[in-house]
Amino acid sequence: MPPVPPLELHTILLIAAAGLFAGTQNALAGGGSFITFPALLLAGLNPLAANMTSTIAMFPSQATSAIAGRRFVDDVGPLTFRQMFAISVIGGVLGALLLRITPPTFFERLVPWLVLFATSMFAWGAFRKQPLHAASSMPRWALVLTQGAIAIYGGYFGGGIGFLMLAALTIAGQQIRAATATKNMLAMAMNAAATLIFAFSSLISWPAALALCAGGIGGGLLGAWLIHRLPPRVMRIFVVGVGVALTIYMFLR
């Protein structure tokens, strides 16, 4: 694996701008990793380093959003929130450890398929009709397996986990507001586990991570201001477009 390249000041500023956009995107519609991941690739990081650096960098703004909505968090069908939280942490650890032992060349071949899957999940979740009320339920064993699989995927790559969890939580019986808040807390749990593991990797570009983090926090504040002023559909369409372009680029690459 080639070392993490040094970054010039103008590159760091561009990465911070990508973080600003990603933080805004997360606040409005989700899918910020579709901005940060290609930005880090363009900055010269290899896919493995870009994935780890993006996870670490966007965690603070993600945690802030999750904690802000914690009063709406609720139990999920047959499982308590604490049980779901524990499953998310364990799955996040397993996914992060799996990524750490994945050969870089294999991960580079896998990334186009991961991006394709994440783009598909984002497009499906962004434009499907959201249920207003809980209408169904899920057996305990199915909920454990579903959340465990999502958490492992979240620790490994993470694109589209928000929409995967939102679908699973509403199917399990949560109303949309509780599902959104619970999803944010569970995503924070799995990414916190992954962040602690990735932080000790030599592949992390800390200048890029700090630039993305600062931009992400600013974007979160900007998104909170824009949330009643900019149509989220516009942001969703843009992110799907970025995902499609990135998928094509990664396959050609």
CSV table of C-alpha atoms in Angstrom, one decimal:
chain,number,residue,atom,x,y,z
A,1,MET,CA,0.0,0.0,0.0
A,2,PRO,CA,1.5,3.4,-1.0
A,3,PRO,CA,1.9,5.9,1.8
A,4,VAL,CA,-0.6,8.6,2.4
A,5,PRO,CA,0.4,11.5,0.1
A,6,PRO,CA,1.3,14.9,1.6
A,7,LEU,CA,-1.4,17.5,0.9
A,8,GLU,CA,-0.8,21.0,-0.2
A,9,LEU,CA,-2.7,23.9,1.3
A,10,HIS,CA,-5.0,24.4,-1.7
A,11,THR,CA,-5.9,20.7,-1.7
A,12,ILE,CA,-6.7,20.9,2.0
A,13,LEU,CA,-9.0,23.9,1.4
A,14,LEU,CA,-10.8,22.0,-1.4
A,15,ILE,CA,-11.3,19.0,1.0
A,16,ALA,CA,-12.7,21.4,3.6
A,17,ALA,CA,-15.1,22.7,1.0
A,18,ALA,CA,-16.2,19.1,0.2
A,19,GLY,CA,-16.7,18.6,4.0
A,20,LEU,CA,-18.9,21.7,4.0
A,21,PHE,CA,-21.0,20.4,1.2
A,22,ALA,CA,-21.2,16.9,2.8
A,23,GLY,CA,-22.2,18.3,6.1
A,24,THR,CA,-24.9,20.3,4.5
A,25,GLN,CA,-26.0,17.3,2.5
A,26,ASN,CA,-26.2,15.1,5.6
A,27,ALA,CA,-28.4,17.7,7.4
A,28,LEU,CA,-30.8,18.0,4.4
A,29,ALA,CA,-31.0,14.6,2.9
A,30,GLY,CA,-28.2,12.3,3.9
A,31,GLY,CA,-25.5,10.8,1.6
A,32,GLY,CA,-22.5,13.0,2.6
A,33,SER,CA,-20.1,10.1,2.0
A,34,PHE,CA,-20.9,10.4,-1.7
A,35,ILE,CA,-19.1,13.7,-1.6
A,36,THR,CA,-16.2,13.0,0.9
A,37,PHE,CA,-15.1,9.7,-0.6
A,38,PRO,CA,-14.5,10.9,-4.2
A,39,ALA,CA,-13.0,14.2,-2.9
A,40,LEU,CA,-10.4,12.2,-1.0
A,41,LEU,CA,-9.8,10.0,-4.0
A,42,LEU,CA,-9.2,13.1,-6.1
A,43,ALA,CA,-6.8,14.4,-3.5
A,44,GLY,CA,-4.6,11.3,-4.1
A,45,LEU,CA,-5.7,8.9,-1.3
A,46,ASN,CA,-6.2,5.3,-2.2
A,47,PRO,CA,-9.7,3.9,-1.8
A,48,LEU,CA,-8.9,2.2,1.6
A,49,ALA,CA,-7.3,5.3,3.0
A,50,ALA,CA,-10.2,7.5,1.7
A,51,ASN,CA,-12.8,5.3,3.2
A,52,MET,CA,-11.2,5.2,6.7
A,53,THR,CA,-10.4,9.0,6.6
A,54,SER,CA,-13.9,9.9,5.6
A,55,THR,CA,-15.4,7.8,8.4
A,56,ILE,CA,-13.3,9.4,11.0
A,57,ALA,CA,-13.7,13.0,9.7
A,58,MET,CA,-17.5,13.0,9.5
A,59,PHE,CA,-18.1,11.3,12.9
A,60,PRO,CA,-18.2,14.5,15.0
A,61,SER,CA,-20.9,16.1,12.9
A,62,GLN,CA,-22.8,12.8,12.8
A,63,ALA,CA,-22.6,12.5,16.6
A,64,THR,CA,-23.9,16.0,17.1
A,65,SER,CA,-27.0,15.4,14.9
A,66,ALA,CA,-27.7,12.1,16.7
A,67,ILE,CA,-27.4,13.5,20.2
A,68,ALA,CA,-29.6,16.5,19.2
A,69,GLY,CA,-32.5,14.2,18.3
A,70,ARG,CA,-32.0,11.7,21.2
A,71,ARG,CA,-35.3,12.6,22.8
A,72,PHE,CA,-37.2,10.9,19.9
A,73,VAL,CA,-35.2,7.6,20.2
A,74,ASP,CA,-37.4,4.6,21.0
A,75,ASP,CA,-37.3,0.8,21.3
A,76,VAL,CA,-37.6,-1.2,18.1
A,77,GLY,CA,-40.3,-3.8,18.0
A,78,PRO,CA,-39.2,-6.8,20.1
A,79,LEU,CA,-35.8,-5.2,21.0
A,80,THR,CA,-34.9,-2.4,23.3
A,81,PHE,CA,-32.9,0.5,22.1
A,82,ARG,CA,-30.0,-0.6,24.3
A,83,GLN,CA,-30.0,-4.0,22.6
A,84,MET,CA,-30.0,-2.4,19.1
A,85,PHE,CA,-27.2,-0.1,20.2
A,86,ALA,CA,-25.1,-3.0,21.4
A,87,ILE,CA,-25.7,-4.9,18.1
A,88,SER,CA,-24.7,-1.8,16.2
A,89,VAL,CA,-21.4,-1.4,18.2
A,90,ILE,CA,-20.5,-5.1,17.8
A,91,GLY,CA,-21.3,-5.0,14.1
A,92,GLY,CA,-19.4,-1.8,13.6
A,93,VAL,CA,-16.3,-3.3,15.2
A,94,LEU,CA,-16.5,-6.5,13.1
A,95,GLY,CA,-16.9,-4.5,9.9
A,96,ALA,CA,-14.0,-2.2,10.8
A,97,LEU,CA,-11.8,-5.1,11.7
A,98,LEU,CA,-12.8,-6.8,8.4
A,99,LEU,CA,-11.8,-3.7,6.5
A,100,ARG,CA,-8.4,-3.6,8.3
A,101,ILE,CA,-7.5,-7.1,7.2
A,102,THR,CA,-8.9,-6.7,3.6
A,103,PRO,CA,-6.0,-6.7,1.1
A,104,PRO,CA,-5.8,-3.2,-0.6
A,105,THR,CA,-5.9,-4.6,-4.1
A,106,PHE,CA,-9.1,-6.6,-3.3
A,107,PHE,CA,-10.7,-3.6,-1.7
A,108,GLU,CA,-10.0,-1.5,-4.8
A,109,ARG,CA,-11.7,-4.1,-7.0
A,110,LEU,CA,-14.6,-4.3,-4.5
A,111,VAL,CA,-15.2,-0.5,-4.2
A,112,PRO,CA,-17.1,-0.1,-7.5
A,113,TRP,CA,-19.6,-2.7,-6.4
A,114,LEU,CA,-19.9,-1.1,-3.0
A,115,VAL,CA,-20.5,2.3,-4.5
A,116,LEU,CA,-23.1,0.8,-6.9
A,117,PHE,CA,-24.9,-0.8,-4.0
A,118,ALA,CA,-24.7,2.4,-1.9
A,119,THR,CA,-26.0,4.5,-4.8
A,120,SER,CA,-28.9,2.1,-5.4
A,121,MET,CA,-29.8,2.2,-1.7
A,122,PHE,CA,-29.6,6.0,-1.5
A,123,ALA,CA,-31.8,6.4,-4.7
A,124,TRP,CA,-34.3,3.9,-3.4
A,125,GLY,CA,-34.5,5.4,0.1
A,126,ALA,CA,-34.4,9.0,-1.1
A,127,PHE,CA,-37.3,8.8,-3.4
A,128,ARG,CA,-39.5,6.0,-2.0
A,129,LYS,CA,-42.7,7.1,-0.2
A,130,GLN,CA,-42.1,7.4,3.5
A,131,PRO,CA,-44.7,5.8,5.8
A,132,LEU,CA,-46.4,8.2,8.2
A,133,HIS,CA,-47.3,5.6,10.7
A,134,ALA,CA,-46.0,2.2,11.8
A,135,ALA,CA,-47.8,-0.5,9.9
A,136,SER,CA,-45.9,-3.8,10.4
A,137,SER,CA,-43.5,-5.7,12.6
A,138,MET,CA,-40.4,-7.9,12.3
A,139,PRO,CA,-39.6,-11.1,14.3
A,140,ARG,CA,-36.9,-10.7,16.9
A,141,TRP,CA,-34.4,-13.0,15.1
A,142,ALA,CA,-34.9,-11.2,11.8
A,143,LEU,CA,-34.4,-7.8,13.4
A,144,VAL,CA,-31.2,-9.0,15.1
A,145,LEU,CA,-29.8,-10.4,11.8
A,146,THR,CA,-30.9,-7.4,9.8
A,147,GLN,CA,-29.3,-4.8,12.1
A,148,GLY,CA,-26.2,-6.9,12.6
A,149,ALA,CA,-25.7,-7.2,8.8
A,150,ILE,CA,-26.3,-3.4,8.4
A,151,ALA,CA,-23.8,-2.7,11.2
A,152,ILE,CA,-21.1,-4.9,9.7
A,153,TYR,CA,-21.6,-3.2,6.4
A,154,GLY,CA,-21.6,0.2,8.1
A,155,GLY,CA,-18.2,-0.5,9.8
A,156,TYR,CA,-16.8,-1.8,6.5
A,157,PHE,CA,-18.0,0.9,4.0
A,158,GLY,CA,-21.2,2.6,5.2
A,159,GLY,CA,-22.6,4.1,2.1
A,160,GLY,CA,-26.4,4.0,2.3
A,161,ILE,CA,-26.7,2.7,5.8
A,162,GLY,CA,-29.1,5.4,6.8
A,163,PHE,CA,-31.7,4.4,4.3
A,164,LEU,CA,-31.2,0.7,5.0
A,165,MET,CA,-31.8,1.3,8.7
A,166,LEU,CA,-34.7,3.6,8.1
A,167,ALA,CA,-36.4,0.9,6.0
A,168,ALA,CA,-35.7,-1.8,8.6
A,169,LEU,CA,-36.9,0.3,11.5
A,170,THR,CA,-40.1,1.3,9.9
A,171,ILE,CA,-40.8,-2.3,8.9
A,172,ALA,CA,-40.1,-3.3,12.5
A,173,GLY,CA,-42.9,-1.0,13.7
A,174,GLN,CA,-41.4,2.4,14.4
A,175,GLN,CA,-43.0,5.6,13.3
A,176,ILE,CA,-41.0,7.8,10.9
A,177,ARG,CA,-39.8,10.4,13.4
A,178,ALA,CA,-38.7,7.8,16.0
A,179,ALA,CA,-37.1,5.8,13.2
A,180,THR,CA,-35.1,8.8,12.0
A,181,ALA,CA,-33.8,9.6,15.5
A,182,THR,CA,-33.0,5.9,16.3
A,183,LYS,CA,-31.3,5.5,12.9
A,184,ASN,CA,-29.0,8.5,13.7
A,185,MET,CA,-28.1,7.1,17.1
A,186,LEU,CA,-27.4,3.6,15.8
A,187,ALA,CA,-25.3,4.9,12.9
A,188,MET,CA,-23.3,6.9,15.4
A,189,ALA,CA,-22.7,3.8,17.4
A,190,MET,CA,-21.4,1.7,14.6
A,191,ASN,CA,-19.3,4.6,13.2
A,192,ALA,CA,-17.9,5.3,16.7
A,193,ALA,CA,-16.7,1.7,16.9
A,194,ALA,CA,-15.1,2.0,13.4
A,195,THR,CA,-13.6,5.3,14.2
A,196,LEU,CA,-11.8,4.0,17.3
A,197,ILE,CA,-10.3,1.2,15.2
A,198,PHE,CA,-9.4,3.3,12.2
A,199,ALA,CA,-7.7,5.9,14.3
A,200,PHE,CA,-4.7,3.7,14.9
A,201,SER,CA,-4.2,3.0,11.1
A,202,SER,CA,-1.2,4.5,9.4
A,203,LEU,CA,-3.4,5.0,6.3
A,204,ILE,CA,-5.3,7.9,7.9
A,205,SER,CA,-4.6,11.3,6.3
A,206,TRP,CA,-5.0,13.5,9.4
A,207,PRO,CA,-4.8,16.9,7.6
A,208,ALA,CA,-7.6,15.7,5.3
A,209,ALA,CA,-9.6,14.3,8.2
A,210,LEU,CA,-9.3,17.6,10.1
A,211,ALA,CA,-10.3,19.6,7.0
A,212,LEU,CA,-13.3,17.4,6.3
A,213,CYS,CA,-14.3,17.5,10.0
A,214,ALA,CA,-14.2,21.3,10.1
A,215,GLY,CA,-16.1,21.6,6.9
A,216,GLY,CA,-18.6,19.0,8.0
A,217,ILE,CA,-19.4,20.9,11.2
A,218,GLY,CA,-19.9,24.1,9.3
A,219,GLY,CA,-22.0,22.3,6.8
A,220,GLY,CA,-24.2,20.9,9.5
A,221,LEU,CA,-24.9,24.4,10.8
A,222,LEU,CA,-25.5,25.6,7.2
A,223,GLY,CA,-27.8,22.7,6.6
A,224,ALA,CA,-29.9,23.5,9.6
A,225,TRP,CA,-30.3,27.0,8.2
A,226,LEU,CA,-31.2,25.8,4.7
A,227,ILE,CA,-33.5,23.0,5.7
A,228,HIS,CA,-36.6,25.2,5.3
A,229,ARG,CA,-35.2,27.1,2.4
A,230,LEU,CA,-33.8,24.5,-0.1
A,231,PRO,CA,-35.8,21.6,-1.5
A,232,PRO,CA,-34.2,18.4,-0.2
A,233,ARG,CA,-35.2,16.7,-3.5
A,234,VAL,CA,-32.7,18.9,-5.3
A,235,MET,CA,-29.9,17.7,-3.0
A,236,ARG,CA,-31.0,14.1,-3.4
A,237,ILE,CA,-30.9,14.3,-7.1
A,238,PHE,CA,-27.4,15.8,-7.0
A,239,VAL,CA,-26.2,13.0,-4.7
A,240,VAL,CA,-27.6,10.3,-6.9
A,241,GLY,CA,-25.9,11.9,-9.9
A,242,VAL,CA,-22.6,12.0,-8.0
A,243,GLY,CA,-23.0,8.3,-7.0
A,244,VAL,CA,-23.7,7.3,-10.6
A,245,ALA,CA,-20.7,9.2,-11.9
A,246,LEU,CA,-18.5,7.8,-9.2
A,247,THR,CA,-19.7,4.2,-9.9
A,248,ILE,CA,-18.9,4.6,-13.6
A,249,TYR,CA,-15.5,6.2,-12.8
A,250,MET,CA,-14.6,3.4,-10.4
A,251,PHE,CA,-15.5,0.6,-12.8
A,252,LEU,CA,-13.5,2.3,-15.6
A,253,ARG,CA,-10.6,2.9,-13.2
